[in-house]
CSV table of C-alpha atoms in Angstrom, one decimal:
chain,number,residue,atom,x,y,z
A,1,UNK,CA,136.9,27.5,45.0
A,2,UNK,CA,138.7,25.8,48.2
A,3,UNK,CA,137.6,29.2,50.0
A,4,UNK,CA,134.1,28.0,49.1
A,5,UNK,CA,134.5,24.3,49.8
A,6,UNK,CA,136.0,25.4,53.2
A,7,UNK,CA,133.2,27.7,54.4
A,8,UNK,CA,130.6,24.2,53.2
A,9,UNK,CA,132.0,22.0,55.2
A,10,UNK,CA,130.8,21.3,58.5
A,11,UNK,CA,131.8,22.0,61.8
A,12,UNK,CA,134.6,24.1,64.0
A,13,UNK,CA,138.1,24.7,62.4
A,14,UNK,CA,139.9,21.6,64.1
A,15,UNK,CA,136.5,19.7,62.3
A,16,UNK,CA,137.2,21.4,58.8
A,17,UNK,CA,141.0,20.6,59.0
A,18,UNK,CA,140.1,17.3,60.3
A,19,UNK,CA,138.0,16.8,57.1
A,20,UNK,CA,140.5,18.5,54.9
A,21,UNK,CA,143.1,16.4,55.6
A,22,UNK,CA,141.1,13.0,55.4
A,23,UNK,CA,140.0,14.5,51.8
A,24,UNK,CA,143.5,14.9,50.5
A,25,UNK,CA,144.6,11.6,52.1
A,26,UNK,CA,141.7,9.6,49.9
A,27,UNK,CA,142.1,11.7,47.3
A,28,UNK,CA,146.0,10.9,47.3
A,29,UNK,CA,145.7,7.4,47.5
A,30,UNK,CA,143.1,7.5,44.3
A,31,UNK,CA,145.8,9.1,42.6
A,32,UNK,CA,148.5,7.2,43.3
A,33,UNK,CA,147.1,3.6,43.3
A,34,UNK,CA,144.4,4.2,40.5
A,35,UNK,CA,144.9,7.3,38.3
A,36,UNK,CA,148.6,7.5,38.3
A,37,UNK,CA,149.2,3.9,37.3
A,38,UNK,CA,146.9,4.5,34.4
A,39,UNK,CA,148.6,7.6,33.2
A,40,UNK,CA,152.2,5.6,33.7
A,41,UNK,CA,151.1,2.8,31.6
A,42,UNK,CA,150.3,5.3,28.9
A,43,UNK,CA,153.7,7.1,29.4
A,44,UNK,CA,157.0,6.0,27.1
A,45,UNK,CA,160.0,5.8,29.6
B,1,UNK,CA,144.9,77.8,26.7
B,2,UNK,CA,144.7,79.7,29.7
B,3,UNK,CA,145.9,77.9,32.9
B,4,UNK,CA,142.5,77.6,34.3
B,5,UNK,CA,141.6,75.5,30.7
B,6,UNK,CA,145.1,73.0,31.4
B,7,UNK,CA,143.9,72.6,35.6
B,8,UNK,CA,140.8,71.5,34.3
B,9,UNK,CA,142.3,68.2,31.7
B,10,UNK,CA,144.7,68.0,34.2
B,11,UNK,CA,141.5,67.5,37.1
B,12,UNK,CA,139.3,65.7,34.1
B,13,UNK,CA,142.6,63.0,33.8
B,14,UNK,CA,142.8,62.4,37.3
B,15,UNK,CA,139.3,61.6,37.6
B,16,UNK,CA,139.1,59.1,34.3
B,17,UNK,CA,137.4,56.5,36.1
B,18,UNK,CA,139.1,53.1,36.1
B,19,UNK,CA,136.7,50.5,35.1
B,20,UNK,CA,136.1,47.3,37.4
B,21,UNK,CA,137.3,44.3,36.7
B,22,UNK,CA,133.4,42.3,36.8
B,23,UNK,CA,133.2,40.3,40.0
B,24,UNK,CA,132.3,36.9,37.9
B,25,UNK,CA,135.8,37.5,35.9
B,26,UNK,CA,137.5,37.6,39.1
B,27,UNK,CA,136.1,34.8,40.6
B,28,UNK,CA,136.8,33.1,37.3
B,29,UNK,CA,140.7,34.2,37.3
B,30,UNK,CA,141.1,33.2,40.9
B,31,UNK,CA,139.8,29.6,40.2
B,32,UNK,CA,141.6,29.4,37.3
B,33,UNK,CA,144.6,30.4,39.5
B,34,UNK,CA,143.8,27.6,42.3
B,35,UNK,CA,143.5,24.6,39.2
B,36,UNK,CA,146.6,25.5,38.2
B,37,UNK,CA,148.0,25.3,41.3
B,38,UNK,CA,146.4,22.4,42.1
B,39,UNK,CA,147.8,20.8,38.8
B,40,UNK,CA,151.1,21.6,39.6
B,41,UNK,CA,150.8,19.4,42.6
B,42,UNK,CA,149.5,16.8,40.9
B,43,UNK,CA,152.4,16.8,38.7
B,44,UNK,CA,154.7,16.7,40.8
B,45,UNK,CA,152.9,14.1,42.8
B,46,UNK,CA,153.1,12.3,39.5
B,47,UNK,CA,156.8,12.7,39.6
B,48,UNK,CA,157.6,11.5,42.9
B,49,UNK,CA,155.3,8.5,41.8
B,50,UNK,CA,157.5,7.4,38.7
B,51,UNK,CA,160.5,8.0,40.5
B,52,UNK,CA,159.7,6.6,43.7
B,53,UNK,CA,156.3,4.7,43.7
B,54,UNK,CA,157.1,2.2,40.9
B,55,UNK,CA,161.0,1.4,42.4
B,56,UNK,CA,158.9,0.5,45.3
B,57,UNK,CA,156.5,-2.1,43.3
B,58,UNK,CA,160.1,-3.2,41.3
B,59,UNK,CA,161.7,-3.6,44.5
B,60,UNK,CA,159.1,-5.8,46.2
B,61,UNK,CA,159.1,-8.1,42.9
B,62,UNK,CA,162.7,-8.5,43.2
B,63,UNK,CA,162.7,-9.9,46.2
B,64,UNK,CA,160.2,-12.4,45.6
B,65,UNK,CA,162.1,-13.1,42.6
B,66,UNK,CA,165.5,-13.8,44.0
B,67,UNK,CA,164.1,-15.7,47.3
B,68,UNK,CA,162.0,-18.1,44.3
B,69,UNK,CA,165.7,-18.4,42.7
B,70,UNK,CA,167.6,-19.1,46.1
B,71,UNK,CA,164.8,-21.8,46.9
B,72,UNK,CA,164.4,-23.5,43.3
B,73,UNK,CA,166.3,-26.3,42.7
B,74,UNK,CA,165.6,-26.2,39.0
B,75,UNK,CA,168.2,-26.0,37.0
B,76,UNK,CA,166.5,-23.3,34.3
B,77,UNK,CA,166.1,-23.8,30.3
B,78,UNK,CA,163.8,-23.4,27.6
B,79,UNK,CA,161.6,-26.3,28.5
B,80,UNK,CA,161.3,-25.5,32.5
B,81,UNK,CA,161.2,-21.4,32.8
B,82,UNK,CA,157.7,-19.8,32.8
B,83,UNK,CA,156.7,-16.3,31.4
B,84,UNK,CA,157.3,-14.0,34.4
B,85,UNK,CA,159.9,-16.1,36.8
B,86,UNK,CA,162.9,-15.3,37.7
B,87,UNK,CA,165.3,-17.1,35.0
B,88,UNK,CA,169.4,-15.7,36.6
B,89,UNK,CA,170.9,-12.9,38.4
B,90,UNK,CA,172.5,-10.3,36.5
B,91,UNK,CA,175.6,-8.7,38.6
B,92,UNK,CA,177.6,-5.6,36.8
B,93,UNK,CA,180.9,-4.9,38.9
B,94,UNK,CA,181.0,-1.3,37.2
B,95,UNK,CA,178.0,-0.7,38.9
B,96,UNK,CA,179.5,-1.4,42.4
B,97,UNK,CA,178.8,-5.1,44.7
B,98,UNK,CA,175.3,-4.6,45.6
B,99,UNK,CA,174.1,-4.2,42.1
B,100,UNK,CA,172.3,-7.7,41.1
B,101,UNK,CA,168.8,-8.1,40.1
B,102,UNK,CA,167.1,-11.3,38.8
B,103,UNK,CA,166.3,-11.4,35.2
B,104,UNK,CA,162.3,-12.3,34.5
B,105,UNK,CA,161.6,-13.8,31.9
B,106,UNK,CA,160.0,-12.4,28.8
B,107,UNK,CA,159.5,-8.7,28.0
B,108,UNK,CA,156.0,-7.8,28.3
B,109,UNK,CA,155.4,-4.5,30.0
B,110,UNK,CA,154.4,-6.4,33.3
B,111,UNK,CA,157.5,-8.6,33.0
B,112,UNK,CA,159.9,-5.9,32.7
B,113,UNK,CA,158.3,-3.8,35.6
B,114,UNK,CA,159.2,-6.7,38.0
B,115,UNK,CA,163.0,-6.5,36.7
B,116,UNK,CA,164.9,-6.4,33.4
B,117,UNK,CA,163.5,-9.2,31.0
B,118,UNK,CA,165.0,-12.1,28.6
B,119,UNK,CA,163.8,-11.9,25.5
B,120,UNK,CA,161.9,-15.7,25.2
B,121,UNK,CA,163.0,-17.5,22.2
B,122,UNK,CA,166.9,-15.6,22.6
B,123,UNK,CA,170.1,-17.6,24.1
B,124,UNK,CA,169.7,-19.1,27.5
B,125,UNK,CA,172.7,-18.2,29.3
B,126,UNK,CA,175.7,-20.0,28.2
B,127,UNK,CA,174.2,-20.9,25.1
B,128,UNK,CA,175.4,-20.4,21.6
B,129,UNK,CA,173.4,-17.2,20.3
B,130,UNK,CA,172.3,-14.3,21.9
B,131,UNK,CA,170.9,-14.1,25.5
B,132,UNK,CA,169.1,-10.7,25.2
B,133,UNK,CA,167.8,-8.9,28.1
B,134,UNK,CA,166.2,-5.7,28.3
B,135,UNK,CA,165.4,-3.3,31.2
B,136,UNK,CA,164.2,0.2,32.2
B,137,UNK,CA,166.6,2.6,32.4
B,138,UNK,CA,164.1,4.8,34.2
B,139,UNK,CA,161.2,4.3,36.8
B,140,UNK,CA,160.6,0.8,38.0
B,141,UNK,CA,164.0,0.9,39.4
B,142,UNK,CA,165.8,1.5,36.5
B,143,UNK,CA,167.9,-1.3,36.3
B,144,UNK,CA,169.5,-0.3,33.3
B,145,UNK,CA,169.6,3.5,34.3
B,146,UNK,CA,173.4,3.8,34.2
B,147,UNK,CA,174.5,1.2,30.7
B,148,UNK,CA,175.7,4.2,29.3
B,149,UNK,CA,178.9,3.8,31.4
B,150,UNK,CA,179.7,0.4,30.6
B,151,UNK,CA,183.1,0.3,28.2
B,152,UNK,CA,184.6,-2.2,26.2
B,153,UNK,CA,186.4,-4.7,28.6
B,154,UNK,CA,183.8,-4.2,31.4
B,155,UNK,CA,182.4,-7.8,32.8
B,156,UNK,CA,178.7,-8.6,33.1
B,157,UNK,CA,178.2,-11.8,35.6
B,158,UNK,CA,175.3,-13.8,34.8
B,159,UNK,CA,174.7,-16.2,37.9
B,160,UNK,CA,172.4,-19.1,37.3
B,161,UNK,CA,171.9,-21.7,39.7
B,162,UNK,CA,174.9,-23.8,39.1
B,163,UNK,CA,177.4,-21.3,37.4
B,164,UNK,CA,178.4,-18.3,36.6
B,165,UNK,CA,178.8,-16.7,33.1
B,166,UNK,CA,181.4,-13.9,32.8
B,167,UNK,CA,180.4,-11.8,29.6
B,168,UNK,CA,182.7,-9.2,28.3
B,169,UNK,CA,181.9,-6.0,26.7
B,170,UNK,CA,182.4,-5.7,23.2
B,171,UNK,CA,180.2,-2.3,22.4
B,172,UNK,CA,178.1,0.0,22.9
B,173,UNK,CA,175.9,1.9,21.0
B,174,UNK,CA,172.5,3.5,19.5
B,175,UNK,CA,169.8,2.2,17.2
B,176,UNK,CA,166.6,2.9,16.2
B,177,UNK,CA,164.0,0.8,18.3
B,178,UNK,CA,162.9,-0.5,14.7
B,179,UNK,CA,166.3,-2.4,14.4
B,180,UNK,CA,165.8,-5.8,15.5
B,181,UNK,CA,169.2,-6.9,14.1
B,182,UNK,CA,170.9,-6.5,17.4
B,183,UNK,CA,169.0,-9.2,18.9
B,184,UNK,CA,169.4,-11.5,16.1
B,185,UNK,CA,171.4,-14.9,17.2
B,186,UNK,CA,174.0,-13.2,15.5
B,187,UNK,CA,174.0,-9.5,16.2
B,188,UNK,CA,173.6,-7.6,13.2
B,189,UNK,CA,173.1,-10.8,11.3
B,190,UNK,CA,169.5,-11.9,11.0
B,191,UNK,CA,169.1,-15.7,9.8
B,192,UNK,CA,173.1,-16.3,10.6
B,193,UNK,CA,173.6,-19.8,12.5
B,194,UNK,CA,175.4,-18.6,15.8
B,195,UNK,CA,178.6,-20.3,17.0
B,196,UNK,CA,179.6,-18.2,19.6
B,197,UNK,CA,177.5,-17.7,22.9
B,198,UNK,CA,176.9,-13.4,23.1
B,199,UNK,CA,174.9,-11.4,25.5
B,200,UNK,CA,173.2,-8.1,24.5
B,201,UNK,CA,171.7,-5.5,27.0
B,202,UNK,CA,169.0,-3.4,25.4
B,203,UNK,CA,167.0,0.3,27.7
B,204,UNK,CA,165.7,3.5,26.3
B,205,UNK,CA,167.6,6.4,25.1
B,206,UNK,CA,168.0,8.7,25.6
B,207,UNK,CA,166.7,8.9,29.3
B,208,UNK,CA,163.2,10.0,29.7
B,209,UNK,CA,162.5,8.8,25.6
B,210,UNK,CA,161.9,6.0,24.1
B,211,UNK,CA,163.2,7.6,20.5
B,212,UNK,CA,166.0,5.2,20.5
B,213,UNK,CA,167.6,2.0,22.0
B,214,UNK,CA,171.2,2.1,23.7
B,215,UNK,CA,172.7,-1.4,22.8
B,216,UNK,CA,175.7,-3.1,25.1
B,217,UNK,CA,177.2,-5.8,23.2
B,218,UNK,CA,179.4,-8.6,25.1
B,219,UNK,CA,180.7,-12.1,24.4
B,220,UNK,CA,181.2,-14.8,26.9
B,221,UNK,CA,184.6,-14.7,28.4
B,222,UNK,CA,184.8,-17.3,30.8
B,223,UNK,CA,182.0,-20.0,32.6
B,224,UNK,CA,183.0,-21.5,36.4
B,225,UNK,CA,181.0,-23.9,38.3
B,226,UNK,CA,179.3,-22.6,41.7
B,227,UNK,CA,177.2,-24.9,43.1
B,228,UNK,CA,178.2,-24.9,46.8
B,229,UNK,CA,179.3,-21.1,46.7
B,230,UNK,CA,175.8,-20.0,45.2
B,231,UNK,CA,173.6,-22.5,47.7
B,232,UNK,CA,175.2,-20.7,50.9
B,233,UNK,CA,175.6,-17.5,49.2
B,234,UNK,CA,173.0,-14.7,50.9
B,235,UNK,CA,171.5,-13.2,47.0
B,236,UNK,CA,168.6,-10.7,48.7
């Protein structure tokens, strides 16, 4: 799956990384601003 | 059977051909491999968000809360504190100096993720009755993370704007969360007129469950003026 996404994306390997890590920075902040906050107010603590 | 009859089982064994494991099945197991990998992440992600990320939000509210109470010059009660301000500071010397936090009041889930909350309609502090508050004893700081220590004896300091309210420790225990009776005006006494001013400090138990409530009961020991000491006093 991320072997596939890899070989899509475009560009050299510092481009692909570059990408890659931009991803999992957006992709981190949905989670922990958006989805986590949702799933904590759903959580008895 | 003749040796040349055993070589050839023996040579037909070796040879059983092992059957292939279908290329889609593979590529199925090996995404199934990464999603579970990638959930694990997630989960922990999650972790380090209730552990961390919401002390963070608690911590920010706290300090908005105590800077409101250093600057307002309103002396608090029933009539003049809002839903959601910050009503007193709560001090426990158990818990070493630097533990204070201002109580908000009510107890709605966005109330009590800004700081442990005062049940509205309870004891103001001081006052004859109960002054209930209740807090998280994890995530969002977990103000209340450690009331299992507290012992009989043990002070809790309430600090409003002009004075100070020593409580003392009277119990400690564990009730069902359906047993409103501990925040009765008299603990344990629904519909009883209170005489006595009492404080009661309600969190989850055990940790990580909200199966039961851990109850710290205390009565108020002693009540000293501190105006000046309070004005020039650095709370956050």
């Amino acid at each position: 799956m991320y072997s596939r996404l890899w070989r899509v994306l475009p560009g050299g390997v510092i481009t692909k990384a570059a990408l890659c890590a931009v991803g999992l920075v957006l992709v981190g902040l949905a989670l922990w601003h958006v989805v986590f906050p949702f799933l904590e107010s759903h959580t008895a603590l | 059977m003749g040796m040349n009859a055993a070589l050839a089982i023996a040579e037909k064994g070796a040879h059983v051909p092992i059957r292939a494991v279908p290329d889609g099945m593979r590529s199925a197991a090996w995404i199934a491999g990464e999603l579970a990998l990638t959930a694990a992440a997630v989960l922990v992600l999650f972790c380090a968000y209730l552990l961390w990320g919401t002390g963070a939000y608690t911590e920010e509210r706290q300090r908005e809360l105590q800077h409101s109470l250093v600057g307002d010059h309103v002396l608090k009660s029933r009539e003049t504190i809002r839903l959601g301000a910050a009503l007193a500071l709560i001090r426990i010397p158990r818990f070493g100096e630097r533990y204070h936090y201002a109580i908000v009041e009510g107890v709605d889930t966005e109330d009590l993720r800004k700081g442990p909350g005062h049940y509205p309609g309870t004891a103001m502090p001081g006052e004859p009755g109960n002054f209930v508050i209740s807090g998280h004893r994890t995530t969002y700081g977990a103000p209340f993370n450690r009331l299992a220590e507290l012992r009989e004896g043990d002070d809790i300091l309430i600090d409003t704007r002009g004075f100070r309210y020593t409580y003392r420790v009277t119990s400690t225990r564990v009730v069902d969360p359906s047993d409103v009776a501990a925040i009765a005006a008299v603990p344990g006494r629904p519909g009883a007129r209170a005489a006595r001013a009492v404080i009661t400090l309600t969190t989850c138990h055990p940790e990580f469950s909200a199966g039961e409530r851990l109850v710290v009961s205390g009565v108020l020991a002693s009540v000293r003026t501190h105006w000046f000491r309070y004005a020039q006093e650095r709370h956050v």
